[in-house]
PDB file of C-alpha atoms in Angstrom:
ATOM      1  CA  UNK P  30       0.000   0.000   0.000  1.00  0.00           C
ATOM      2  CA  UNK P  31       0.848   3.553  -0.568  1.00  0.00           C
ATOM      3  CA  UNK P  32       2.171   5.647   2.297  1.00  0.00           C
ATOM      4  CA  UNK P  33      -0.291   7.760   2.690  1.00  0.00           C
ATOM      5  CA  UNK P  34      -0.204   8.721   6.088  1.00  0.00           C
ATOM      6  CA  UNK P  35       3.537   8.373   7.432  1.00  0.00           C
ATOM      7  CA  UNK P  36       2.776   9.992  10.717  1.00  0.00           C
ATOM      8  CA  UNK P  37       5.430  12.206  11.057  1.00  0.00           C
ATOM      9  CA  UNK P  38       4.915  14.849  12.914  1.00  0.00           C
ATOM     10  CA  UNK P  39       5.374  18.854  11.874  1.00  0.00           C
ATOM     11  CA  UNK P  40       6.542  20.054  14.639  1.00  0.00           C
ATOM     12  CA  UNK P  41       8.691  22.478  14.378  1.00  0.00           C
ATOM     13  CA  UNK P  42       9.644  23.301  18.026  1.00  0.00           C
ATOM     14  CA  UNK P  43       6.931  25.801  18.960  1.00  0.00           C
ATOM     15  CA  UNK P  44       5.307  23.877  21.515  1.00  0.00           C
ATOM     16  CA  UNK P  45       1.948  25.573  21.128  1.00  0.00           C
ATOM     17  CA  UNK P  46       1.411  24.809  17.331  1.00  0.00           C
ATOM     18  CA  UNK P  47      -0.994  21.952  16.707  1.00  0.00           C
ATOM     19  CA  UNK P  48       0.433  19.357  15.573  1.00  0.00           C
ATOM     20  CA  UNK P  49      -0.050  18.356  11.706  1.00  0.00           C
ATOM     21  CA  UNK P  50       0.037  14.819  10.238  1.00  0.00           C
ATOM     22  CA  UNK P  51       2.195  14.430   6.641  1.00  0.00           C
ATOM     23  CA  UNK P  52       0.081  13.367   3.707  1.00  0.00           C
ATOM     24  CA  UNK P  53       1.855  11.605   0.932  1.00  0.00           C
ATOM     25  CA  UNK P  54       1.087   9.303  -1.848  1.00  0.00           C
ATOM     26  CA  UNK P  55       3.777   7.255  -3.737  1.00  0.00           C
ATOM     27  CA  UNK P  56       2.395   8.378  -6.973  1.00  0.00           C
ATOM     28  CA  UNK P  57       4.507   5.859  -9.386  1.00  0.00           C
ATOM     29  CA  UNK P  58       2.836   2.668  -7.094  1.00  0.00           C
ATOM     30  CA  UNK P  59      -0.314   4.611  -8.205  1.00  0.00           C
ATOM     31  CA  UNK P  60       0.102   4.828 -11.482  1.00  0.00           C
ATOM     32  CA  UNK P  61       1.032   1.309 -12.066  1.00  0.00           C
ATOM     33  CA  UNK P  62      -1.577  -0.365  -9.917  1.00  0.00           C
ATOM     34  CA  UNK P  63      -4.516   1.625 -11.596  1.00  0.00           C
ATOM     35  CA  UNK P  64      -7.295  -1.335 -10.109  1.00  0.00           C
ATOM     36  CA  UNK P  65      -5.843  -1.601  -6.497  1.00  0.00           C
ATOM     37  CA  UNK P  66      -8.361  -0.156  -4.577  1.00  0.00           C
ATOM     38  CA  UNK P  67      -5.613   0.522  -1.345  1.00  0.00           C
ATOM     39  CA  UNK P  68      -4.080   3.479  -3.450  1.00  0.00           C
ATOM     40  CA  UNK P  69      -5.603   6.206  -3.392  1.00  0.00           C
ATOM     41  CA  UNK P  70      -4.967   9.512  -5.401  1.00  0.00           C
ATOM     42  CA  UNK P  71      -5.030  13.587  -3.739  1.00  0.00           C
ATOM     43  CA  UNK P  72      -8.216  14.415  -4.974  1.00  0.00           C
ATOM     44  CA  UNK P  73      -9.910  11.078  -3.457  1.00  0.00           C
ATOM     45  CA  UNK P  74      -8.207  11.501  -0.267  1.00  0.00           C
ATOM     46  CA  UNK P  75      -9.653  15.546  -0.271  1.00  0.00           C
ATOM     47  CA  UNK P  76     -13.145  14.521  -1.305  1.00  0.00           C
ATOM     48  CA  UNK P  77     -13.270  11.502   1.662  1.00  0.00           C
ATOM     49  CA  UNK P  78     -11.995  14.110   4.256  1.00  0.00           C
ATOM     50  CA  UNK P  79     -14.497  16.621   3.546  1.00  0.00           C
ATOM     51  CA  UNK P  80     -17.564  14.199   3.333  1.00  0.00           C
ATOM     52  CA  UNK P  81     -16.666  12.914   6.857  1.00  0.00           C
ATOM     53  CA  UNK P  82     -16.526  16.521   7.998  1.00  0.00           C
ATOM     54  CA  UNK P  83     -19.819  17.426   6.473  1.00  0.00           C
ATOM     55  CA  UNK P  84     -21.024  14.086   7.977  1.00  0.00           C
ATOM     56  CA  UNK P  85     -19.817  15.339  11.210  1.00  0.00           C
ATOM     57  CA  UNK P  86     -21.528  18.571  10.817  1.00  0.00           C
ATOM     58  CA  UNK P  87     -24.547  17.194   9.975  1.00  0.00           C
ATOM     59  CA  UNK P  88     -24.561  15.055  13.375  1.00  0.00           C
ATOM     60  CA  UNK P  89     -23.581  17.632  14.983  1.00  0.00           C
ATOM     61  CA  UNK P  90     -26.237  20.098  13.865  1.00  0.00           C
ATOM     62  CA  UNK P  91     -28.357  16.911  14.645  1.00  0.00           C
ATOM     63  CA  UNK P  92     -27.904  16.367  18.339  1.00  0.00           C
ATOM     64  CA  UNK P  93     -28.147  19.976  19.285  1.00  0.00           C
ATOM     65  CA  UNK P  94     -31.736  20.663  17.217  1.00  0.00           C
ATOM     66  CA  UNK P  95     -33.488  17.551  19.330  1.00  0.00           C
ATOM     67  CA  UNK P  96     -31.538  18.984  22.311  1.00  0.00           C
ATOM     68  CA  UNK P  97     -33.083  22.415  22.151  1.00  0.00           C
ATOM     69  CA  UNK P  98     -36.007  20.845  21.464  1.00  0.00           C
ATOM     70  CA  UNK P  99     -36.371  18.564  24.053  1.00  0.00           C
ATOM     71  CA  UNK P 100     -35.560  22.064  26.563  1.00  0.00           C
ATOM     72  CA  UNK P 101     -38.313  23.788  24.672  1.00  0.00           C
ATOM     73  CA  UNK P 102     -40.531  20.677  25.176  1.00  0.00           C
ATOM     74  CA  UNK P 103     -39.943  20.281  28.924  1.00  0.00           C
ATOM     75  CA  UNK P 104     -39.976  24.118  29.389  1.00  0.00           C
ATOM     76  CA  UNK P 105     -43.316  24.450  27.998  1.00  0.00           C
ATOM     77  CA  UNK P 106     -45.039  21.551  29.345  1.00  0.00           C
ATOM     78  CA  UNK P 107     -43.592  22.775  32.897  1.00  0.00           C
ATOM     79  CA  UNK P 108     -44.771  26.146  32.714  1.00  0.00           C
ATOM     80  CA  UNK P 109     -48.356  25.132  30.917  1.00  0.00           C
ATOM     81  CA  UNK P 110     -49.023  22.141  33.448  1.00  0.00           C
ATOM     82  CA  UNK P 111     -52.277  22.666  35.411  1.00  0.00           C
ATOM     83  CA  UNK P 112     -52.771  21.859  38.685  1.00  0.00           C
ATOM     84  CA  UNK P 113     -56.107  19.964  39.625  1.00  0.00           C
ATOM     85  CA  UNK P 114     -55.995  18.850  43.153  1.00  0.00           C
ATOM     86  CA  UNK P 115     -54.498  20.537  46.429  1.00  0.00           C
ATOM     87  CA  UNK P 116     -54.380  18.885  49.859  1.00  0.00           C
ATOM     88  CA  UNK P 117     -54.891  21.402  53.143  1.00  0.00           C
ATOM     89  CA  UNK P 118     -52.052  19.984  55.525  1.00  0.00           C
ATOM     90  CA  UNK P 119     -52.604  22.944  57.931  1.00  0.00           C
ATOM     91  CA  UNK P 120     -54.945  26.084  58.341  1.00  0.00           C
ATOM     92  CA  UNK P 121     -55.226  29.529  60.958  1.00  0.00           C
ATOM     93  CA  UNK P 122     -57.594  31.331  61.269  1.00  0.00           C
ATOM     94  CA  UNK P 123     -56.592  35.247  61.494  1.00  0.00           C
ATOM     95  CA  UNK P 124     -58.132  38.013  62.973  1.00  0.00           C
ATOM     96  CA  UNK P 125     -55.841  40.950  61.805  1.00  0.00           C
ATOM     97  CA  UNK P 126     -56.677  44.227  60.062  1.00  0.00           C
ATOM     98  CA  UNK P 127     -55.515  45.145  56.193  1.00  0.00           C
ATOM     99  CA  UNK P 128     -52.766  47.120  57.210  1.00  0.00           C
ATOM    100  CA  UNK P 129     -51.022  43.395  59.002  1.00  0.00           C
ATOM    101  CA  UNK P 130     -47.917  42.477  57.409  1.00  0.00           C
ATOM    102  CA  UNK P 131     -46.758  38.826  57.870  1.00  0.00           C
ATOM    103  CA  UNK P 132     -42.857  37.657  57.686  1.00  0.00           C
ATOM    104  CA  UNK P 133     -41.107  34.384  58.124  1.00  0.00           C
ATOM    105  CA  UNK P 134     -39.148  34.162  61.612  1.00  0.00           C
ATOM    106  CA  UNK P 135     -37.411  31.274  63.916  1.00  0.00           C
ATOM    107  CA  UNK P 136     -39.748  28.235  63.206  1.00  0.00           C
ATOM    108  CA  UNK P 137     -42.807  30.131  62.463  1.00  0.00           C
ATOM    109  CA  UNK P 138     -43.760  33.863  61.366  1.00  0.00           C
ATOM    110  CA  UNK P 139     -44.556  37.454  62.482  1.00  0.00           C
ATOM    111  CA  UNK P 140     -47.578  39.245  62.175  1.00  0.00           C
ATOM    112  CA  UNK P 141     -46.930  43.048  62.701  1.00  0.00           C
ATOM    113  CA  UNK P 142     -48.998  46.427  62.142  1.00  0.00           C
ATOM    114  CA  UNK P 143     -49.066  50.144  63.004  1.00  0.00           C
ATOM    115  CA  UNK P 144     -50.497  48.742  66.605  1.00  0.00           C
ATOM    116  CA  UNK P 145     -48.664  45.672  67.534  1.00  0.00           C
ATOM    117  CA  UNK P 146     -46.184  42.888  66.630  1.00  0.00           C
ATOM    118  CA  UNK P 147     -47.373  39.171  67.224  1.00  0.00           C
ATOM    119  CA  UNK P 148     -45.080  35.938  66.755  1.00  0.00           C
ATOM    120  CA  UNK P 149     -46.852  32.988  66.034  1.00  0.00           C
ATOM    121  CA  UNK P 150     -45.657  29.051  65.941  1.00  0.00           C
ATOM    122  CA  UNK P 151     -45.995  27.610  62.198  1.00  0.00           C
ATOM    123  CA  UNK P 152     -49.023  25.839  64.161  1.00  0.00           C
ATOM    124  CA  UNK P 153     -50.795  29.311  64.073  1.00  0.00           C
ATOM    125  CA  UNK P 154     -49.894  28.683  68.224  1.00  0.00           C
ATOM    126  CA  UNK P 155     -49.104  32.468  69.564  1.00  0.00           C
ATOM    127  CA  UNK P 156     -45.836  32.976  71.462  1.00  0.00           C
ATOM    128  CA  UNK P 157     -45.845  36.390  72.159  1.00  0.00           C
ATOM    129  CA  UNK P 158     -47.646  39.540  71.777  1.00  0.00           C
ATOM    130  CA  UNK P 159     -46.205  43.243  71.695  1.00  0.00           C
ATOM    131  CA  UNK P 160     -48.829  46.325  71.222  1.00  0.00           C
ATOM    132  CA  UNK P 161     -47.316  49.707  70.531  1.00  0.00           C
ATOM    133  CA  UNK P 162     -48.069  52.520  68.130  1.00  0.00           C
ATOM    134  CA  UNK P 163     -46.376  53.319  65.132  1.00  0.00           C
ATOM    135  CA  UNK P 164     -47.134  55.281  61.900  1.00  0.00           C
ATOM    136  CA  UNK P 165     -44.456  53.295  59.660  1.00  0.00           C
ATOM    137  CA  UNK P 166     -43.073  49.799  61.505  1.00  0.00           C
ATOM    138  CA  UNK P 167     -40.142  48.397  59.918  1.00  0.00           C
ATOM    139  CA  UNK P 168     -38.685  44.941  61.025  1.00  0.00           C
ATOM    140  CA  UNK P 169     -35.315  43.740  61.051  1.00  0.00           C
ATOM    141  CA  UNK P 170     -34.576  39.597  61.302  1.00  0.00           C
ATOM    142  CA  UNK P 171     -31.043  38.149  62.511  1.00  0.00           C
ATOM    143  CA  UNK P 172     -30.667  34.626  63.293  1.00  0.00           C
ATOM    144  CA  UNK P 173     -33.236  34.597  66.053  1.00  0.00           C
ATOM    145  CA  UNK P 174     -34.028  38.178  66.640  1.00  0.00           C
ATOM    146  CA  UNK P 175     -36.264  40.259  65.632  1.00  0.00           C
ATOM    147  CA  UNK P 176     -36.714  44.090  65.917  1.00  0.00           C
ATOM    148  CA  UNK P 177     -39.341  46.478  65.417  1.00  0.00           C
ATOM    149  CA  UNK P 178     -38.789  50.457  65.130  1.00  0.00           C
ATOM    150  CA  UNK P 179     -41.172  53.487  63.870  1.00  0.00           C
ATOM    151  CA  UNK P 180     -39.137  54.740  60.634  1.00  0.00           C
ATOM    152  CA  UNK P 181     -39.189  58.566  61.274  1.00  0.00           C
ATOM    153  CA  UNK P 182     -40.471  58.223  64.456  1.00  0.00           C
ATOM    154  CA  UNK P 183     -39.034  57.421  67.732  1.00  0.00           C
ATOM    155  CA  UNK P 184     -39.328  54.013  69.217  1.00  0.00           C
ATOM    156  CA  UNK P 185     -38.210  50.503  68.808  1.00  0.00           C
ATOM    157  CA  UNK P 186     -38.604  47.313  70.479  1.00  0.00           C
ATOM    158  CA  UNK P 187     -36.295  43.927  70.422  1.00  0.00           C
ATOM    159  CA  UNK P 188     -37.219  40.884  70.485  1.00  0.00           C
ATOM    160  CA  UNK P 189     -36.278  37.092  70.204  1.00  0.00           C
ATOM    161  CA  UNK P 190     -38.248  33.556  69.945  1.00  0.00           C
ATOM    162  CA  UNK P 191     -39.001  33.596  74.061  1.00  0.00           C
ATOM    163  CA  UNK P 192     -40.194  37.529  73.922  1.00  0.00           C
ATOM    164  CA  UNK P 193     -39.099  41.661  74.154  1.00  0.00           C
ATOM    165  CA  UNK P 194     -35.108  41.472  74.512  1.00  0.00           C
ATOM    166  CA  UNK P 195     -35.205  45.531  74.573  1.00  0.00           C
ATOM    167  CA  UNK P 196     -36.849  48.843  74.152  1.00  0.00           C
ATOM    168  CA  UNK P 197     -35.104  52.025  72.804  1.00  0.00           C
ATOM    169  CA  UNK P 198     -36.595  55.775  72.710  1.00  0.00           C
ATOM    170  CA  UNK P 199     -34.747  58.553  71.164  1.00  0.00           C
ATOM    171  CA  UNK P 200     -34.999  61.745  70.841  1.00  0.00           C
ATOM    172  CA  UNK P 201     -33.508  62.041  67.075  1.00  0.00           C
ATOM    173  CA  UNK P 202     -36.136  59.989  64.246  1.00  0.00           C
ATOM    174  CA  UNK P 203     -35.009  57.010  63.380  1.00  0.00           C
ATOM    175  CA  UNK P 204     -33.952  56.448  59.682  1.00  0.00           C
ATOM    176  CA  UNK P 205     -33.249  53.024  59.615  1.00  0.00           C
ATOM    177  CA  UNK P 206     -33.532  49.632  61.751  1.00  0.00           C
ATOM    178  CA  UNK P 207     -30.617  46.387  61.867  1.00  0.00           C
ATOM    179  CA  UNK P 208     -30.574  43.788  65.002  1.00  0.00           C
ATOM    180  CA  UNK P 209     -27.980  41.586  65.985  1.00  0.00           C
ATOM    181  CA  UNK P 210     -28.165  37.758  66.868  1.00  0.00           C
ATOM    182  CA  UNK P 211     -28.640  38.537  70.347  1.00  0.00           C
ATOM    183  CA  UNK P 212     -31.125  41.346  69.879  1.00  0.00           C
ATOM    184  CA  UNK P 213     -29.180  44.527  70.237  1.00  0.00           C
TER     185      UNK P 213
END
């Protein structure tokens, strides 16, 4: 057979350039074994490489159409799925006024409003009760702490899970409320 690939290398000592295989084709074993399929001539060689590259493009192309639309499948059918049955595991009743505002705390939530702050076991089970009043109540969470304070006005309150930690007055408004863990 012809030496078509020898596989010497082209390296020419810059260690960073990829490295290229030597094509050659002993043209006079060619030319005098016409029939041999083995031997093959440039212009075969050219025309095999680039069908197996389009080949390979083609598969290529391929795989990533039925992948993007197999995402586009499961996307839709995710975001069109309806619901038709719910199951009630747990339900409070409340008692609170429009102006309540509820937020996750400890192992259950808050309930706090312009007249009091309420903390309440996931159970619907309250722990602790705190009336006050304030035109704009902010709350701050850390860890297991929780404070209260009257943006622009002049009070806040501490708490944690067992109850009030603290209670500040000031004399300047206050702008802006943060706790720490312990509830200072």
């Amino acid at each position: 057979m012809a030496d078509i690939i020898s596989g010497k290398s082209r390296f020419n000592g810059d260690r960073n350039a990829p490295v290229k295989k030597v094509i050659s084709i002993n043209r006079e074993m060619a030319a005098s074994t016409e029939d041999n399929e083995d031997v093959l001539d440039e212009a075969t060689v050219k025309r095999k490489i680039r069908r197996h590259k389009s080949r390979v493009a083609v598969v290529v192309t391929i795989i990533i159409v039925v992948i993007l639309a197999a995402v586009y499948i499961v996307s839709r059918v995710i975001d069109n799925y309806d619901y038709s049955s719910y199951e009630i595991t747990n339900s409070v009743n409340r008692e609170d006024i429009e102006s309540s505002k509820y937020i996750a705390f400890a192992d259950g939530y808050v309930r706090y409003s312009n007249d009091g702050i309420s903390y309440y076991k996931n159970s619907g089970k309250v722990i602790w009760n705190q009336t006050y009043s304030m035109q704009n109540p902010k709350v701050s969470i850390c860890g297991n702490s929780i404070a209260v304070a009257d943006i622009n006005g002049s009070s806040a309150y501490s708490f944690n899970t067992s109850g009030q930690v603290g209670k500040a007055d000031t004399s300047m408004p206050i702008l802006q409320i943060e706790v720490s863990d312990s509830g200072k």
